[in-house]
PDB file of C-alpha atoms and ligand atoms in Angstrom:
ATOM      1  CA  MET A   1       0.007  -0.018   0.025  1.00 57.00           C
ATOM      2  CA  ASN A   2       1.125   3.632  -0.444  1.00 53.00           C
ATOM      3  CA  SER A   3       3.105   5.211   2.287  1.00 52.00           C
ATOM      4  CA  PRO A   4       1.314   8.156   3.574  1.00 53.00           C
ATOM      5  CA  ALA A   5       4.375  10.030   4.830  1.00 56.00           C
ATOM      6  CA  ASN A   6       5.713  11.613   1.564  1.00 59.00           C
ATOM      7  CA  ALA A   7       2.755  10.804  -0.659  1.00 60.00           C
ATOM      8  CA  PRO A   8       1.145  13.648  -2.574  1.00 62.00           C
ATOM      9  CA  LYS A   9      -2.463  14.535  -1.441  1.00 64.00           C
ATOM     10  CA  SER A  10      -4.183  14.626  -4.645  1.00 62.00           C
ATOM     11  CA  PRO A  11      -3.802  13.129  -8.100  1.00 62.00           C
ATOM     12  CA  THR A  12      -0.597  13.650 -10.107  1.00 66.00           C
ATOM     13  CA  LYS A  13      -0.800  14.567 -13.830  1.00 71.00           C
ATOM     14  CA  PRO A  14       0.767  12.260 -16.114  1.00 75.00           C
ATOM     15  CA  ALA A  15       3.190  13.491 -18.935  1.00 73.00           C
ATOM     16  CA  SER A  16       0.913  12.052 -21.863  1.00 83.00           C
ATOM     17  CA  PRO A  17      -2.770  11.904 -22.006  1.00 88.00           C
ATOM     18  CA  ASP A  18      -4.475   8.659 -21.024  1.00 84.00           C
ATOM     19  CA  TRP A  19      -6.120   8.165 -24.452  1.00 85.00           C
ATOM     20  CA  TRP A  20      -2.855   8.280 -26.201  1.00 82.00           C
ATOM     21  CA  LEU A  21      -1.270   5.739 -23.914  1.00 83.00           C
ATOM     22  CA  MET A  22      -4.296   3.549 -24.442  1.00 86.00           C
ATOM     23  CA  ILE A  23      -4.426   3.929 -28.208  1.00 85.00           C
ATOM     24  CA  ARG A  24      -0.655   3.038 -28.285  1.00 86.00           C
ATOM     25  CA  LYS A  25      -1.365  -0.177 -26.096  1.00 80.00           C
ATOM     26  CA  PHE A  26      -4.253  -1.156 -28.225  1.00 79.00           C
ATOM     27  CA  PHE A  27      -2.164  -1.041 -31.408  1.00 77.00           C
ATOM     28  CA  GLN A  28       0.653  -2.886 -29.761  1.00 81.00           C
ATOM     29  CA  HIS A  29      -1.370  -5.610 -27.918  1.00 80.00           C
ATOM     30  CA  GLY A  30      -4.892  -5.715 -29.498  1.00 72.00           C
ATOM     31  CA  THR A  31      -7.295  -7.921 -27.822  1.00 76.00           C
ATOM     32  CA  THR A  32      -5.447  -8.068 -24.532  1.00 76.00           C
ATOM     33  CA  ILE A  33      -6.167  -4.465 -24.143  1.00 72.00           C
ATOM     34  CA  ALA A  34      -9.628  -4.601 -25.896  1.00 71.00           C
ATOM     35  CA  SER A  35     -10.268  -0.898 -25.983  1.00 77.00           C
ATOM     36  CA  PHE A  36      -8.707   2.075 -27.745  1.00 73.00           C
ATOM     37  CA  ALA A  37     -10.134   4.501 -25.098  1.00 84.00           C
ATOM     38  CA  PRO A  38     -10.346   4.526 -21.353  1.00 93.00           C
ATOM     39  CA  SER A  39     -13.816   3.983 -19.943  1.00 95.00           C
ATOM     40  CA  SER A  40     -15.822   7.283 -19.543  1.00 97.00           C
ATOM     41  CA  ARG A  41     -16.714   8.430 -15.915  1.00 97.00           C
ATOM     42  CA  PHE A  42     -20.421   7.347 -16.887  1.00 98.00           C
ATOM     43  CA  LEU A  43     -19.152   3.670 -17.424  1.00 98.00           C
ATOM     44  CA  ALA A  44     -16.972   3.911 -14.488  1.00 98.00           C
ATOM     45  CA  ARG A  45     -19.881   5.170 -12.127  1.00 98.00           C
ATOM     46  CA  LYS A  46     -22.297   2.550 -13.497  1.00 98.00           C
ATOM     47  CA  ILE A  47     -20.166  -0.464 -12.814  1.00 98.00           C
ATOM     48  CA  LEU A  48     -19.737   0.739  -9.198  1.00 98.00           C
ATOM     49  CA  LYS A  49     -23.420   1.435  -8.728  1.00 98.00           C
ATOM     50  CA  GLY A  50     -25.033  -0.153  -5.734  1.00 97.00           C
ATOM     51  CA  ILE A  51     -21.804  -0.879  -3.908  1.00 98.00           C
ATOM     52  CA  ASP A  52     -22.295  -0.493  -0.103  1.00 98.00           C
ATOM     53  CA  TYR A  53     -19.071   1.303   0.799  1.00 97.00           C
ATOM     54  CA  GLU A  54     -19.842   1.123   4.595  1.00 97.00           C
ATOM     55  CA  SER A  55     -19.873  -2.571   4.569  1.00 97.00           C
ATOM     56  CA  ALA A  56     -17.232  -3.421   2.172  1.00 98.00           C
ATOM     57  CA  ARG A  57     -13.900  -4.429   3.600  1.00 98.00           C
ATOM     58  CA  CYS A  58     -12.072  -5.362   0.382  1.00 98.00           C
ATOM     59  CA  ILE A  59     -12.577  -4.530  -3.295  1.00 98.00           C
ATOM     60  CA  VAL A  60     -10.484  -5.863  -6.189  1.00 98.00           C
ATOM     61  CA  GLU A  61     -10.198  -4.398  -9.557  1.00 98.00           C
ATOM     62  CA  LEU A  62      -8.755  -6.601 -12.281  1.00 98.00           C
ATOM     63  CA  GLY A  63      -7.465  -4.784 -15.450  1.00 97.00           C
ATOM     64  CA  ALA A  64      -7.332  -1.170 -14.342  1.00 98.00           C
ATOM     65  CA  GLY A  65      -5.734   0.260 -17.515  1.00 96.00           C
ATOM     66  CA  THR A  66      -5.215   4.052 -16.968  1.00 96.00           C
ATOM     67  CA  GLY A  67      -7.476   3.932 -13.877  1.00 97.00           C
ATOM     68  CA  PRO A  68     -10.760   5.657 -14.681  1.00 97.00           C
ATOM     69  CA  ILE A  69     -12.702   3.089 -12.584  1.00 98.00           C
ATOM     70  CA  THR A  70     -10.041   3.237  -9.841  1.00 98.00           C
ATOM     71  CA  LYS A  71     -10.393   7.083  -9.791  1.00 97.00           C
ATOM     72  CA  GLU A  72     -14.097   6.532  -8.790  1.00 97.00           C
ATOM     73  CA  LEU A  73     -13.461   3.775  -6.330  1.00 98.00           C
ATOM     74  CA  VAL A  74     -10.661   5.812  -4.556  1.00 97.00           C
ATOM     75  CA  SER A  75     -12.894   8.761  -4.369  1.00 96.00           C
ATOM     76  CA  ARG A  76     -15.592   6.538  -2.696  1.00 97.00           C
ATOM     77  CA  VAL A  77     -13.996   3.898  -0.434  1.00 97.00           C
ATOM     78  CA  ARG A  78     -13.976   4.457   3.221  1.00 96.00           C
ATOM     79  CA  PRO A  79     -10.769   4.326   5.140  1.00 96.00           C
ATOM     80  CA  HIS A  80     -11.565   0.781   6.369  1.00 97.00           C
ATOM     81  CA  THR A  81     -11.718  -0.710   2.835  1.00 98.00           C
ATOM     82  CA  ARG A  82      -8.808  -2.190   1.245  1.00 98.00           C
ATOM     83  CA  LEU A  83      -8.518  -1.617  -2.441  1.00 98.00           C
ATOM     84  CA  VAL A  84      -6.496  -4.062  -4.647  1.00 98.00           C
ATOM     85  CA  ILE A  85      -5.797  -3.115  -8.100  1.00 98.00           C
ATOM     86  CA  VAL A  86      -4.223  -5.678 -10.529  1.00 98.00           C
ATOM     87  CA  GLU A  87      -3.023  -4.625 -13.904  1.00 97.00           C
ATOM     88  CA  ARG A  88      -0.609  -6.689 -16.175  1.00 96.00           C
ATOM     89  CA  ASP A  89       0.912  -4.016 -18.275  1.00 95.00           C
ATOM     90  CA  PRO A  90       3.982  -2.237 -16.653  1.00 96.00           C
ATOM     91  CA  ASP A  91       3.225   1.057 -18.447  1.00 95.00           C
ATOM     92  CA  PHE A  92      -0.276   1.235 -17.113  1.00 95.00           C
ATOM     93  CA  CYS A  93       1.038   0.097 -13.574  1.00 97.00           C
ATOM     94  CA  LYS A  94       3.491   2.952 -13.465  1.00 96.00           C
ATOM     95  CA  ARG A  95       0.847   5.555 -14.240  1.00 96.00           C
ATOM     96  CA  LEU A  96      -1.531   3.946 -11.834  1.00 96.00           C
ATOM     97  CA  ARG A  97       1.164   4.252  -9.091  1.00 96.00           C
ATOM     98  CA  THR A  98       1.951   7.805  -9.769  1.00 94.00           C
ATOM     99  CA  ARG A  99      -1.816   8.747 -10.159  1.00 94.00           C
ATOM    100  CA  PHE A 100      -2.989   7.208  -6.972  1.00 95.00           C
ATOM    101  CA  ALA A 101       0.062   7.538  -4.732  1.00 93.00           C
ATOM    102  CA  TYR A 102      -2.094   9.668  -2.644  1.00 92.00           C
ATOM    103  CA  ALA A 103      -4.560   6.935  -1.760  1.00 93.00           C
ATOM    104  CA  PRO A 104      -3.253   5.204   1.365  1.00 88.00           C
ATOM    105  CA  ASN A 105      -5.691   2.144   1.008  1.00 93.00           C
ATOM    106  CA  ALA A 106      -5.117   1.382  -2.620  1.00 96.00           C
ATOM    107  CA  GLU A 107      -2.536  -1.267  -3.529  1.00 97.00           C
ATOM    108  CA  ILE A 108      -1.391  -1.458  -7.305  1.00 98.00           C
ATOM    109  CA  ILE A 109      -0.232  -4.662  -8.167  1.00 98.00           C
ATOM    110  CA  GLU A 110       1.627  -5.243 -11.436  1.00 98.00           C
ATOM    111  CA  GLY A 111       0.337  -8.924 -11.995  1.00 97.00           C
ATOM    112  CA  ASP A 112      -1.630 -11.293 -14.076  1.00 97.00           C
ATOM    113  CA  ALA A 113      -5.402 -11.824 -13.030  1.00 98.00           C
ATOM    114  CA  ALA A 114      -4.816 -15.452 -13.914  1.00 97.00           C
ATOM    115  CA  HIS A 115      -3.068 -15.574 -10.512  1.00 97.00           C
ATOM    116  CA  ILE A 116      -5.563 -13.936  -8.477  1.00 97.00           C
ATOM    117  CA  ASP A 117      -5.678 -16.843  -5.851  1.00 96.00           C
ATOM    118  CA  GLN A 118      -2.110 -16.369  -5.195  1.00 97.00           C
ATOM    119  CA  LEU A 119      -2.164 -12.713  -5.173  1.00 98.00           C
ATOM    120  CA  LEU A 120      -4.835 -12.545  -2.577  1.00 98.00           C
ATOM    121  CA  ALA A 121      -3.393 -15.359  -0.436  1.00 97.00           C
ATOM    122  CA  ASP A 122       0.075 -13.389  -0.486  1.00 98.00           C
ATOM    123  CA  ARG A 123      -1.836 -10.515   1.108  1.00 97.00           C
ATOM    124  CA  GLY A 124      -3.796 -12.658   3.780  1.00 98.00           C
ATOM    125  CA  ILE A 125      -7.037 -11.810   2.019  1.00 98.00           C
ATOM    126  CA  THR A 126      -9.625 -14.562   2.305  1.00 96.00           C
ATOM    127  CA  HIS A 127     -12.679 -12.551   1.530  1.00 97.00           C
ATOM    128  CA  VAL A 128     -13.380  -9.892  -1.251  1.00 98.00           C
ATOM    129  CA  ASP A 129     -16.801  -7.986  -1.275  1.00 98.00           C
ATOM    130  CA  HIS A 130     -16.678  -6.879  -4.818  1.00 98.00           C
ATOM    131  CA  ILE A 131     -14.675  -7.611  -7.977  1.00 98.00           C
ATOM    132  CA  VAL A 132     -14.583  -4.973 -10.716  1.00 98.00           C
ATOM    133  CA  SER A 133     -13.261  -6.396 -13.912  1.00 98.00           C
ATOM    134  CA  GLY A 134     -12.155  -4.501 -17.035  1.00 97.00           C
ATOM    135  CA  LEU A 135     -10.628  -7.754 -18.250  1.00 97.00           C
ATOM    136  CA  PRO A 136     -11.495  -8.662 -21.887  1.00 95.00           C
ATOM    137  CA  LEU A 137     -12.682 -12.234 -20.606  1.00 96.00           C
ATOM    138  CA  PRO A 138     -14.344 -13.376 -23.735  1.00 94.00           C
ATOM    139  CA  SER A 139     -11.078 -13.465 -25.540  1.00 93.00           C
ATOM    140  CA  PHE A 140      -9.109 -15.230 -22.958  1.00 95.00           C
ATOM    141  CA  PRO A 141      -8.442 -18.907 -23.362  1.00 95.00           C
ATOM    142  CA  ALA A 142     -11.319 -20.840 -21.881  1.00 95.00           C
ATOM    143  CA  GLU A 143      -9.338 -22.451 -19.116  1.00 96.00           C
ATOM    144  CA  VAL A 144      -7.751 -19.249 -17.928  1.00 96.00           C
ATOM    145  CA  ARG A 145     -11.037 -17.429 -17.953  1.00 96.00           C
ATOM    146  CA  ASP A 146     -12.855 -20.369 -16.051  1.00 96.00           C
ATOM    147  CA  ALA A 147      -9.967 -20.316 -13.469  1.00 96.00           C
ATOM    148  CA  ILE A 148     -10.234 -16.422 -12.939  1.00 97.00           C
ATOM    149  CA  ILE A 149     -14.067 -16.493 -12.637  1.00 97.00           C
ATOM    150  CA  ALA A 150     -14.044 -19.609 -10.263  1.00 96.00           C
ATOM    151  CA  SER A 151     -11.115 -18.003  -7.996  1.00 96.00           C
ATOM    152  CA  SER A 152     -13.124 -14.643  -8.050  1.00 97.00           C
ATOM    153  CA  ALA A 153     -16.322 -16.621  -7.102  1.00 96.00           C
ATOM    154  CA  ARG A 154     -14.571 -18.291  -4.233  1.00 95.00           C
ATOM    155  CA  ALA A 155     -13.214 -14.980  -2.790  1.00 97.00           C
ATOM    156  CA  LEU A 156     -16.705 -13.335  -3.175  1.00 97.00           C
ATOM    157  CA  GLY A 157     -18.589 -16.070  -1.300  1.00 94.00           C
ATOM    158  CA  GLU A 158     -22.446 -16.080  -1.576  1.00 91.00           C
ATOM    159  CA  HIS A 159     -23.093 -12.225  -1.539  1.00 93.00           C
ATOM    160  CA  GLY A 160     -20.153 -10.661  -3.335  1.00 97.00           C
ATOM    161  CA  THR A 161     -20.570  -9.264  -6.602  1.00 98.00           C
ATOM    162  CA  PHE A 162     -18.545  -9.805  -9.907  1.00 98.00           C
ATOM    163  CA  ARG A 163     -18.859  -6.626 -12.153  1.00 98.00           C
ATOM    164  CA  GLN A 164     -17.700  -6.866 -15.701  1.00 98.00           C
ATOM    165  CA  LEU A 165     -17.566  -4.032 -18.176  1.00 97.00           C
ATOM    166  CA  THR A 166     -18.220  -4.783 -21.973  1.00 96.00           C
ATOM    167  CA  TYR A 167     -17.729  -2.926 -25.219  1.00 93.00           C
ATOM    168  CA  MET A 168     -20.314  -5.220 -27.037  1.00 92.00           C
ATOM    169  CA  PRO A 169     -23.472  -4.398 -25.197  1.00 92.00           C
ATOM    170  CA  LEU A 170     -25.598  -7.503 -24.341  1.00 88.00           C
ATOM    171  CA  VAL A 171     -23.678  -9.789 -26.624  1.00 93.00           C
ATOM    172  CA  TYR A 172     -22.227 -11.740 -23.939  1.00 94.00           C
ATOM    173  CA  TRP A 173     -25.251 -11.951 -21.477  1.00 95.00           C
ATOM    174  CA  GLN A 174     -25.461 -15.657 -22.288  1.00 95.00           C
ATOM    175  CA  PHE A 175     -21.791 -16.013 -21.612  1.00 96.00           C
ATOM    176  CA  TYR A 176     -21.903 -14.639 -18.138  1.00 97.00           C
ATOM    177  CA  ARG A 177     -25.136 -16.627 -17.379  1.00 96.00           C
ATOM    178  CA  GLY A 178     -22.993 -19.633 -18.039  1.00 96.00           C
ATOM    179  CA  TYR A 179     -21.064 -18.804 -14.950  1.00 97.00           C
ATOM    180  CA  PHE A 180     -23.564 -16.981 -12.597  1.00 97.00           C
ATOM    181  CA  GLU A 181     -27.257 -17.508 -11.862  1.00 96.00           C
ATOM    182  CA  ASP A 182     -28.095 -13.901 -11.497  1.00 97.00           C
ATOM    183  CA  VAL A 183     -26.733 -11.594 -14.148  1.00 97.00           C
ATOM    184  CA  GLN A 184     -27.916  -7.952 -14.471  1.00 97.00           C
ATOM    185  CA  PHE A 185     -27.081  -5.791 -17.664  1.00 97.00           C
ATOM    186  CA  GLN A 186     -27.004  -2.129 -17.770  1.00 97.00           C
ATOM    187  CA  LEU A 187     -26.228  -0.167 -20.960  1.00 97.00           C
ATOM    188  CA  VAL A 188     -23.764   2.847 -20.891  1.00 97.00           C
ATOM    189  CA  PRO A 189     -24.409   4.836 -24.148  1.00 96.00           C
ATOM    190  CA  LEU A 190     -22.169   7.489 -22.915  1.00 97.00           C
ATOM    191  CA  ASN A 191     -18.756   5.918 -23.678  1.00 95.00           C
ATOM    192  CA  ILE A 192     -16.568   5.444 -26.593  1.00 92.00           C
ATOM    193  CA  PRO A 193     -17.503   2.872 -27.934  1.00 91.00           C
ATOM    194  CA  PRO A 194     -21.066   2.611 -26.343  1.00 94.00           C
ATOM    195  CA  ALA A 195     -20.642   0.070 -23.473  1.00 96.00           C
ATOM    196  CA  GLY A 196     -22.355  -1.827 -20.693  1.00 97.00           C
ATOM    197  CA  VAL A 197     -21.995  -3.517 -17.386  1.00 98.00           C
ATOM    198  CA  TYR A 198     -22.791  -7.009 -16.106  1.00 98.00           C
ATOM    199  CA  VAL A 199     -23.366  -7.270 -12.444  1.00 98.00           C
ATOM    200  CA  CYS A 200     -23.204 -11.093 -11.525  1.00 98.00           C
ATOM    201  CA  LEU A 201     -24.085 -12.978  -8.480  1.00 97.00           C
ATOM    202  CA  LYS A 202     -24.267 -16.592  -7.284  1.00 95.00           C
ATOM    203  CA  TYR A 203     -21.574 -18.505  -9.154  1.00 95.00           C
ATOM    204  CA  LYS A 204     -22.750 -21.774 -10.752  1.00 93.00           C
ATOM    205  CA  LEU A 205     -20.725 -24.593  -9.299  1.00 74.00           C
ATOM    206  CA  VAL A 206     -21.509 -26.716 -12.407  1.00 63.00           C
ATOM    207  CA  ARG A 207     -20.917 -24.503 -15.410  1.00 60.00           C
ATOM    208  CA  VAL A 208     -23.368 -24.935 -18.249  1.00 55.00           C
ATOM    209  CA  ALA A 209     -21.768 -23.889 -21.531  1.00 58.00           C
ATOM    210  CA  ALA A 210     -23.358 -20.802 -22.990  1.00 55.00           C
TER     211      ALA A 210
HETATM  212  C1  LIG B 301     -10.494  -2.908 -21.758  1.00 88.48           C
HETATM  213  S1  LIG B 301      -8.939  -2.265 -20.900  1.00 88.48           S
HETATM  214  C2  LIG B 301      -9.921  -1.663 -19.368  1.00 88.48           C
HETATM  215  C3  LIG B 301      -9.051  -0.617 -18.798  1.00 88.48           C
HETATM  216  C4  LIG B 301      -9.776   0.059 -17.636  1.00 88.48           C
HETATM  217  N1  LIG B 301     -10.230  -0.854 -16.609  1.00 88.48           N
HETATM  218  C5  LIG B 301     -10.921   1.242 -18.218  1.00 88.48           C
HETATM  219  O1  LIG B 301     -11.991   0.914 -17.736  1.00 88.48           O
HETATM  220  O2  LIG B 301     -10.511   1.944 -19.188  1.00 88.48           O
HETATM  221  C6  LIG B 301      -8.464  -4.033 -20.218  1.00 88.48           C
HETATM  222  C7  LIG B 301      -7.255  -3.921 -19.325  1.00 88.48           C
HETATM  223  O3  LIG B 301      -7.018  -5.236 -18.893  1.00 88.48           O
HETATM  224  C8  LIG B 301      -5.602  -5.389 -18.836  1.00 88.48           C
HETATM  225  N2  LIG B 301      -5.355  -6.944 -18.735  1.00 88.48           N
HETATM  226  C9  LIG B 301      -5.612  -7.621 -19.736  1.00 88.48           C
HETATM  227  N3  LIG B 301      -5.197  -9.068 -19.379  1.00 88.48           N
HETATM  228  C10 LIG B 301      -4.874  -8.927 -18.107  1.00 88.48           C
HETATM  229  C11 LIG B 301      -4.572 -10.043 -17.133  1.00 88.48           C
HETATM  230  N4  LIG B 301      -4.487 -11.163 -17.428  1.00 88.48           N
HETATM  231  N5  LIG B 301      -4.244  -9.574 -15.927  1.00 88.48           N
HETATM  232  C12 LIG B 301      -4.276  -8.270 -15.647  1.00 88.48           C
HETATM  233  N6  LIG B 301      -4.695  -7.289 -16.352  1.00 88.48           N
HETATM  234  C13 LIG B 301      -4.979  -7.548 -17.684  1.00 88.48           C
HETATM  235  C14 LIG B 301      -5.075  -4.806 -19.951  1.00 88.48           C
HETATM  236  O4  LIG B 301      -3.686  -4.388 -19.836  1.00 88.48           O
HETATM  237  C15 LIG B 301      -5.979  -3.515 -19.953  1.00 88.48           C
HETATM  238  O5  LIG B 301      -5.447  -2.416 -19.045  1.00 88.48           O
END
């Protein structure tokens, strides 16, 4: 976690705009980035809608990119909530660390969401209240995706939510229904491209292929 002693008290402005870094990454890595623009604040707010910040003790974000959702999370969480932000790309991580150095309860981890079990265990985290995912899950190999969702569901328990953004509104509803009993979709037109969020509850122990 960030050391409060010499940390800045407010966001630090990066040298180049987020959209420029995102476009560069998109052209370098394509489907693992999945978007050429960071999420809008409308999308970031929608994916977090309904979270009870009073009761949340730990929230995990997977695939944070340049941090538009992280920013909303950081501004909402209470001091008692631990924020664990996982991002695989080193340049995004560098930006996230600089940007959120002022946030004492946010830990930025440069790591692969495929190792979420280990990342949580290393930190002694046994329960997570909400997982917010920007990962392009449908384009992951099936066994990696299954493992990420199964590990997430274990950490979330019965009542935690798995929140997933999508840039292909509603297309993957059946896909997420293959993993969870309860899948709510909400459209977010004010995003480039138009997007949506799935809020998923109640992991299916036996997965039915979508
Ligand atoms: C569609 S972008 C979303 C970025 C950001 N959350 C937003 O809303 O603008 C997907 C992000 O997931 C990251 N990512 C892809 N695969 C990953 C993995 N296996 N582990 C961690 N991060 C990953 C990419 O580097 C990228 O930053």
